[in-house]
Coordinates of C-alpha atoms in Angstrom, one line a residue:
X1 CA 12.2 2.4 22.6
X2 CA 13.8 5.4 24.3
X3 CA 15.9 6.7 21.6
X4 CA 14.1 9.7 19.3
X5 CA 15.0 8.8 16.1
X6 CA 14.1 12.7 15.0
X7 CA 17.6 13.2 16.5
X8 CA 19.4 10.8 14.0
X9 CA 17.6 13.0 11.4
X10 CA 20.5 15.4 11.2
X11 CA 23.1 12.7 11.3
X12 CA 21.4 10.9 8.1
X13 CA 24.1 10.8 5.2
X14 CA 22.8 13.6 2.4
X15 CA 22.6 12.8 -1.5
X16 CA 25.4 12.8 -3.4
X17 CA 24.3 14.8 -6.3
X18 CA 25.3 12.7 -9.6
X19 CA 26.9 15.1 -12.6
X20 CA 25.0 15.0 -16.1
X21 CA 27.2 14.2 -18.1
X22 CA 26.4 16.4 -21.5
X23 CA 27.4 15.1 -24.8
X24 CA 30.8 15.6 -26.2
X25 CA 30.6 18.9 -28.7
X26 CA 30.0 17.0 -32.8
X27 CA 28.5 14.2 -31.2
X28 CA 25.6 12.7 -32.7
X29 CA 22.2 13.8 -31.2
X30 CA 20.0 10.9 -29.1
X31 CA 17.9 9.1 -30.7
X32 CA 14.2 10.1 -30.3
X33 CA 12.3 7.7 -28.1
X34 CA 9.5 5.9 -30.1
X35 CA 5.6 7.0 -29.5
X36 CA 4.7 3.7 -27.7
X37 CA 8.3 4.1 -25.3
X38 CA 7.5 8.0 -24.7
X39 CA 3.6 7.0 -23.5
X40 CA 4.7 4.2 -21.7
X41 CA 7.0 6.3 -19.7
X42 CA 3.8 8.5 -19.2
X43 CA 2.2 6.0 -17.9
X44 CA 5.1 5.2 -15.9
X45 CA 4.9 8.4 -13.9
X46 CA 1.5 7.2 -12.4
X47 CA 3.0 4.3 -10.7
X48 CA 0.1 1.8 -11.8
X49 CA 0.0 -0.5 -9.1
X50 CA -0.3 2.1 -6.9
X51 CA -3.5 3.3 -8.5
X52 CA -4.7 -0.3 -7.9
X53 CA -4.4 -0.5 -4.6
X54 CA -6.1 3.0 -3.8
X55 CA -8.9 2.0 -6.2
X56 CA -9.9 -1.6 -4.2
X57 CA -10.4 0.5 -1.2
X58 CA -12.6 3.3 -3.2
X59 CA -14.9 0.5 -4.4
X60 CA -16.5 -1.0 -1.6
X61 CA -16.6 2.0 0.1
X62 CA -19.3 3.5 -2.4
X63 CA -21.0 0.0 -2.3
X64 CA -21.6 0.3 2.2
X65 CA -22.0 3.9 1.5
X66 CA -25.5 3.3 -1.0
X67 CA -26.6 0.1 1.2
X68 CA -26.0 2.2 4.4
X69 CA -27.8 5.0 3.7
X70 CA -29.7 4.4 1.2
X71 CA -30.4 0.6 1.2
X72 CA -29.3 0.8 -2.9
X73 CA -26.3 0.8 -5.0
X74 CA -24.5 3.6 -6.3
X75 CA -25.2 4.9 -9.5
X76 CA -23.5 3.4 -12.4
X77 CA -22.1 7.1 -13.3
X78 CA -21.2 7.9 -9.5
X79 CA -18.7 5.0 -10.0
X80 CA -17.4 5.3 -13.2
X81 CA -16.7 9.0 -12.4
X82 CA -15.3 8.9 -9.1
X83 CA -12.8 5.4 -10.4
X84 CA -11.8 7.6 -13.5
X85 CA -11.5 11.0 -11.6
X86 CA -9.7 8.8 -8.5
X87 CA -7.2 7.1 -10.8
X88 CA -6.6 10.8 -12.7
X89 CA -6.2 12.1 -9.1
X90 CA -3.6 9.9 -7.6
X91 CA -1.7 9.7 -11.0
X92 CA -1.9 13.3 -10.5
X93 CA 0.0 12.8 -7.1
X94 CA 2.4 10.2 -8.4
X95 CA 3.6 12.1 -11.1
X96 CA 3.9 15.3 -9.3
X97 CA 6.0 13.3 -6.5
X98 CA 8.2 11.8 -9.4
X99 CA 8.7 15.4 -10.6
X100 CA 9.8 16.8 -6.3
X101 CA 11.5 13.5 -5.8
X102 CA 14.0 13.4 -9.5
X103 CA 16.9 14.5 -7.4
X104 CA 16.8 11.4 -4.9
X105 CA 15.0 8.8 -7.2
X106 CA 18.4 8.6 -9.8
X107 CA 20.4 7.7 -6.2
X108 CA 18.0 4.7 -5.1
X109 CA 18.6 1.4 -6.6
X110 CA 14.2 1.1 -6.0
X111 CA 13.6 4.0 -8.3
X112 CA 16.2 4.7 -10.3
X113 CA 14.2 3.3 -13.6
X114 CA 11.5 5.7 -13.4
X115 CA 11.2 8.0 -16.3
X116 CA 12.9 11.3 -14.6
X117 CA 15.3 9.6 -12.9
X118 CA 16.8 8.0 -16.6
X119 CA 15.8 11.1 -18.3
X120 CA 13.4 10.0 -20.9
X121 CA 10.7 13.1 -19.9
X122 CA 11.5 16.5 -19.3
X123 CA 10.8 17.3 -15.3
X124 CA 9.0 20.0 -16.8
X125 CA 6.7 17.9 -19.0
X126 CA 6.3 15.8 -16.1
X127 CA 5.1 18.2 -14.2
X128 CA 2.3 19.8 -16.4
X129 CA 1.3 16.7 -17.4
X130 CA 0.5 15.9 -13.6
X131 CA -1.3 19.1 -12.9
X132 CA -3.1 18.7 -16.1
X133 CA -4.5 15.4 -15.3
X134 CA -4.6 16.5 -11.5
X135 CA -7.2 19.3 -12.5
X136 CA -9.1 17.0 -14.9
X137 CA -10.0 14.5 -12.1
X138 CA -10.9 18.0 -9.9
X139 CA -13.2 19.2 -12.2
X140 CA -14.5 16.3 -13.1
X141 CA -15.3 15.1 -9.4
X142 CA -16.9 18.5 -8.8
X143 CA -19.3 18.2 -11.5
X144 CA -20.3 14.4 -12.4
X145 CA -20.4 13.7 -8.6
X146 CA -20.3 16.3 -6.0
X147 CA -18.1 19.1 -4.8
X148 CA -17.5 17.4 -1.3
X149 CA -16.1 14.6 -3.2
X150 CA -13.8 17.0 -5.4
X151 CA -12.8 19.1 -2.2
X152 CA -11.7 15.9 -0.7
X153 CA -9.6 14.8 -4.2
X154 CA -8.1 18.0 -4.4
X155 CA -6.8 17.8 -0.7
X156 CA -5.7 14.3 -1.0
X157 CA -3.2 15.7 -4.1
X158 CA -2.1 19.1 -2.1
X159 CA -0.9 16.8 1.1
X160 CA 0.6 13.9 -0.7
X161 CA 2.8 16.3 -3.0
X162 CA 3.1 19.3 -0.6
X163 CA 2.9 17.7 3.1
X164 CA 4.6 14.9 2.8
X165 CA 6.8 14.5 -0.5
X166 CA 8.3 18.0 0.7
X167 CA 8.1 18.2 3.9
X168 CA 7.3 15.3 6.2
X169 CA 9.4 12.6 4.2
X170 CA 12.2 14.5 4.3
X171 CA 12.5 16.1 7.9
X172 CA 11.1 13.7 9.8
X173 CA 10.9 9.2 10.8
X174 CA 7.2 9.4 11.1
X175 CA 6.6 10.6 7.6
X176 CA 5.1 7.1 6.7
X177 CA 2.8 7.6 9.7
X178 CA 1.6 10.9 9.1
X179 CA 1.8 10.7 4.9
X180 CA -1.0 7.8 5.6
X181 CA -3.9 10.1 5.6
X182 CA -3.5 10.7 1.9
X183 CA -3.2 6.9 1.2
X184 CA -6.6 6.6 3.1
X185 CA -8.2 9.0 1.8
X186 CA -9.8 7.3 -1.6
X187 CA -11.9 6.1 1.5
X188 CA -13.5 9.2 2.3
X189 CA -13.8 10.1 -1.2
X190 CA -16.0 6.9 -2.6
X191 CA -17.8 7.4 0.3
X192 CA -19.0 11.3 -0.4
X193 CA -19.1 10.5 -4.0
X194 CA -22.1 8.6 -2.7
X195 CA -23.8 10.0 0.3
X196 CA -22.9 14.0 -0.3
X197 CA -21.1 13.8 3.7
X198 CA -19.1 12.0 6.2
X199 CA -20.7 9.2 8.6
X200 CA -18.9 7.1 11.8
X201 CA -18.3 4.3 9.0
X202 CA -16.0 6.1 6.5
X203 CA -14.3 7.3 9.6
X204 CA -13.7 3.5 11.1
X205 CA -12.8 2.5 7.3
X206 CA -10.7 5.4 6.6
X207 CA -8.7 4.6 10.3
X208 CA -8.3 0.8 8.9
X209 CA -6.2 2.1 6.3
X210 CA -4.9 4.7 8.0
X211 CA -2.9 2.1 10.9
X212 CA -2.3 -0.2 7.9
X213 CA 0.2 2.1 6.1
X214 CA 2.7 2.2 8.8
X215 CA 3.2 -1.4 8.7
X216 CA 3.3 -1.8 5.1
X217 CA 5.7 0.9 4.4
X218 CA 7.8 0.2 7.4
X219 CA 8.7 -3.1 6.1
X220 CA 9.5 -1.8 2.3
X221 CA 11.7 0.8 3.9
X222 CA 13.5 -1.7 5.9
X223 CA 14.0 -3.9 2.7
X224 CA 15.3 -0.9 0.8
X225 CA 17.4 1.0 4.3
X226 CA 20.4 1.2 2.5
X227 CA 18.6 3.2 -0.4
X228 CA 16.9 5.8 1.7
X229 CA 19.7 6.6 3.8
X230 CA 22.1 6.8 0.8
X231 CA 19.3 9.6 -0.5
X232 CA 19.3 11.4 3.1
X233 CA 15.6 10.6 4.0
X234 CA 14.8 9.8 7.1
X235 CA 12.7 6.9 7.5
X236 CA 12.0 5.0 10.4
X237 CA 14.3 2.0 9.4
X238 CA 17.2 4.6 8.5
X239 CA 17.2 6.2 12.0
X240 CA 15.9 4.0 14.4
X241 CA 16.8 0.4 15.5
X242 CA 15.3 -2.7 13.2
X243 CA 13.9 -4.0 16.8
X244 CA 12.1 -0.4 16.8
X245 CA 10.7 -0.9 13.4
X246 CA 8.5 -4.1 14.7
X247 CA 7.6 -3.6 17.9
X248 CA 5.6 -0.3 16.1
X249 CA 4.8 -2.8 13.3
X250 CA 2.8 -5.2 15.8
X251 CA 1.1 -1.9 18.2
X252 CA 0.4 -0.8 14.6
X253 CA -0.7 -4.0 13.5
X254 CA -3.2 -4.5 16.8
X255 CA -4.2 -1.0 16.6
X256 CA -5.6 -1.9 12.8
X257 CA -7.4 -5.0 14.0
X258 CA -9.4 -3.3 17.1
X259 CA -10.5 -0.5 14.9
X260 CA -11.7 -2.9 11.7
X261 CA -14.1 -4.9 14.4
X262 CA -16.0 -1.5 15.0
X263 CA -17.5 -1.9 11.9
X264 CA -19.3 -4.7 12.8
X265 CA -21.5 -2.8 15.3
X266 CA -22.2 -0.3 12.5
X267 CA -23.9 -2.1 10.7
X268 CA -21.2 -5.0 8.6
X269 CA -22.2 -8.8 9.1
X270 CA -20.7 -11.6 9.9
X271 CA -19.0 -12.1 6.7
X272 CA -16.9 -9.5 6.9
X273 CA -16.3 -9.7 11.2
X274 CA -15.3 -13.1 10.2
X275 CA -12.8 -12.1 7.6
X276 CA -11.8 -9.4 9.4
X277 CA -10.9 -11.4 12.6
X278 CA -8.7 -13.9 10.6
X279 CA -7.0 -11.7 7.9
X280 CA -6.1 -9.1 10.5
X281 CA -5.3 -12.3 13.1
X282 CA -2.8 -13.1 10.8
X283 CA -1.4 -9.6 9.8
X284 CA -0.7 -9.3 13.0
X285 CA 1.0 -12.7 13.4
X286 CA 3.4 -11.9 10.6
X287 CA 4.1 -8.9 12.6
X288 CA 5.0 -10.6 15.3
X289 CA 7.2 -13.3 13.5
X290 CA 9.3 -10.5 12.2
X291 CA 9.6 -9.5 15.6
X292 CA 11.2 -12.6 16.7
X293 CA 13.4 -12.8 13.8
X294 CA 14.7 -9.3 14.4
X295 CA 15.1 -10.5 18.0
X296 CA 16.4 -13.6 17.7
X297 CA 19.0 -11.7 14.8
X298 CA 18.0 -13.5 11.8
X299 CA 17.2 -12.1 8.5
X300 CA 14.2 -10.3 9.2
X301 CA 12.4 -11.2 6.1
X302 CA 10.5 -7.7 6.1
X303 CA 9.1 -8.7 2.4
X304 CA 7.1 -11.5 3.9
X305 CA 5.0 -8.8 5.8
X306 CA 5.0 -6.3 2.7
X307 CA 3.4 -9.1 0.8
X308 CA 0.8 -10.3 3.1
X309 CA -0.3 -6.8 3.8
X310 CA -1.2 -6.5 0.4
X311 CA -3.3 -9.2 0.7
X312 CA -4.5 -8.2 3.6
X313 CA -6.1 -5.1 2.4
X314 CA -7.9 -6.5 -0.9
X315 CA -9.1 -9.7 1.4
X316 CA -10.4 -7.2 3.9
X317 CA -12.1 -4.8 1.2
X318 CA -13.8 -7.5 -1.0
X319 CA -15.4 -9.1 2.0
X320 CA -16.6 -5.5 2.9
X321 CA -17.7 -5.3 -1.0
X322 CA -19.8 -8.9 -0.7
X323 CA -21.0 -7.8 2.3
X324 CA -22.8 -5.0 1.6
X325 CA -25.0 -6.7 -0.4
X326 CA -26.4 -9.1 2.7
X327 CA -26.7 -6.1 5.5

């Protein structure tokens, strides 16, 4: 715990930039990708799954926001707006990232099959294609819901593509740490697309997700080490001890479970104290068991975490989600 792992940042091995091999003069021309292949890779860009888990935070969030405040639930066209111009948004941010990240993604076993990387889209296409849909979900926010709502969906795109694809991941071990405000931020966003402004709830809910990041991402990064340091990026795993990685996994971990118990005070029920208590009781018991393995020198079995974390959060959400209809 006494090392800085900012000074192994400089020591981190740099990409080998791969040659692009152009075609031999007289040979025949590459065959055209078909429409359903070309929107797939589209599609591709906006890392899915990624949407999904940004959206089951948004949800509930707009759900306390209406009982909260206004003892009702949201407006049918509040929600529809703010999922369409949320999922818009943060394909916005994903494809923008693949379009910053194209040099590194074609050296990492994790991403070299995304479209740039294997050269199915034109980084140039790519990238007008994500401001295009970036400004769509903007604009839309702004006016179906409410300018707060689109300020806050704009910002979330400027520091996921500007903070921390170009600056924080690549300078620094505690880019997972500080990239996690973007990844919180649909948070924050479902709740102004409600209420207009901020309250101590979104706050507590945003910090849940917030300390949740580092854990989850810790443990992917550890999985795919040998990938980031063979792209030069820094992360925690790269730099820094695999002993280092857990012990912040579990303060993370605890730090996650205090905060998501001051909701109950604020107004959440039983229900989702209960849940929260035994989901985030046994996040943080998976952080510890990868503790012990990485103490004891066994395979550390970081996917076991990754996994549960996953659950963890959609548990944790849906129980707010149920909840807000028995405050």
């Amino acid at each position: 715990m006494n090392e800085d792992p900012t000074q192994a940042v400089a020591a981190a091995p740099r990409p080998a930039r791969k040659r692009i091999e152009l075609p031999e003069p007289g040979a025949a021309p590459q065959e055209r990708p078909s429409l359903r292949a070309l929107v797939g890779a589209y599609v591709s860009l906006t890392k899915p799954r990624i949407i999904e888990l940004l959206l089951i935070t948004t949800i509930p969030a707009m759900l306390v926001a209406a009982r909260t405040e206004y003892d009702a639930l949201p407006s049918l066209t509040a929600v529809v707006a703010t999922l369409l111009g949320g999922a818009l948004a943060a394909g916005s941010a994903n494809a923008i990232n693949c379009y910053i990240d194209r040099d590194i993604d074609q050296l990492m076993r994790r991403t070299a099959r995304r479209p740039l990387a294997k050269h199915q889209i034109p980084p140039r296409n790519a990238l007008v294609f994500g401001l295009v849909i970036g400004a769509v979900a903007v604009l839309g926010m702004g006016l179906l819901v409410n300018w707060l709502a689109a300020l806050l969906t704009f910002g979330a795109i400027v520091y996921y593509d500007v903070v921390y694809t170009i600056w924080l991941k690549r300078t620094t071990p505690y880019n997972t740490v500080w990239g996690g405000a973007c990844g919180a931020a649909p948070v924050l966003i479902g709740w102004a697309a409600v209420t207009g402004h901020m309250s101590w709830m979104a706050w507590v809910l945003f910090a849940v997700v917030f300390l949740w990041q580092p854990p989850h991402f810790y443990v992917l990064a550890l999985k795919f080490k040998d990938d980031y340091a063979a792209a030069g990026i820094p992360m925690l795993p790269v730099v820094a001890p695999a002993k280092r990685v857990a012990v912040e996994s579990v303060v993370y971990g605890w730090a996650m479970l205090a905060v998501s118990l001051v909701a109950v005070p604020l107004g959440s029920t039983w229900l989702y104290g209960s849940v929260a208590v035994v989901a985030g009781g046994l996040f943080v018991w998976e952080c510890h068991k990868l503790l012990g393995r990485v103490n004891r020198g066994e395979d550390p079995k970081p996917m076991r975490l990754f996994h549960w974390s996953t659950s963890y959060l959609t548990l944790l959400f849906l129980a707010l989600a149920v909840d807000s209809f028995i405050m």
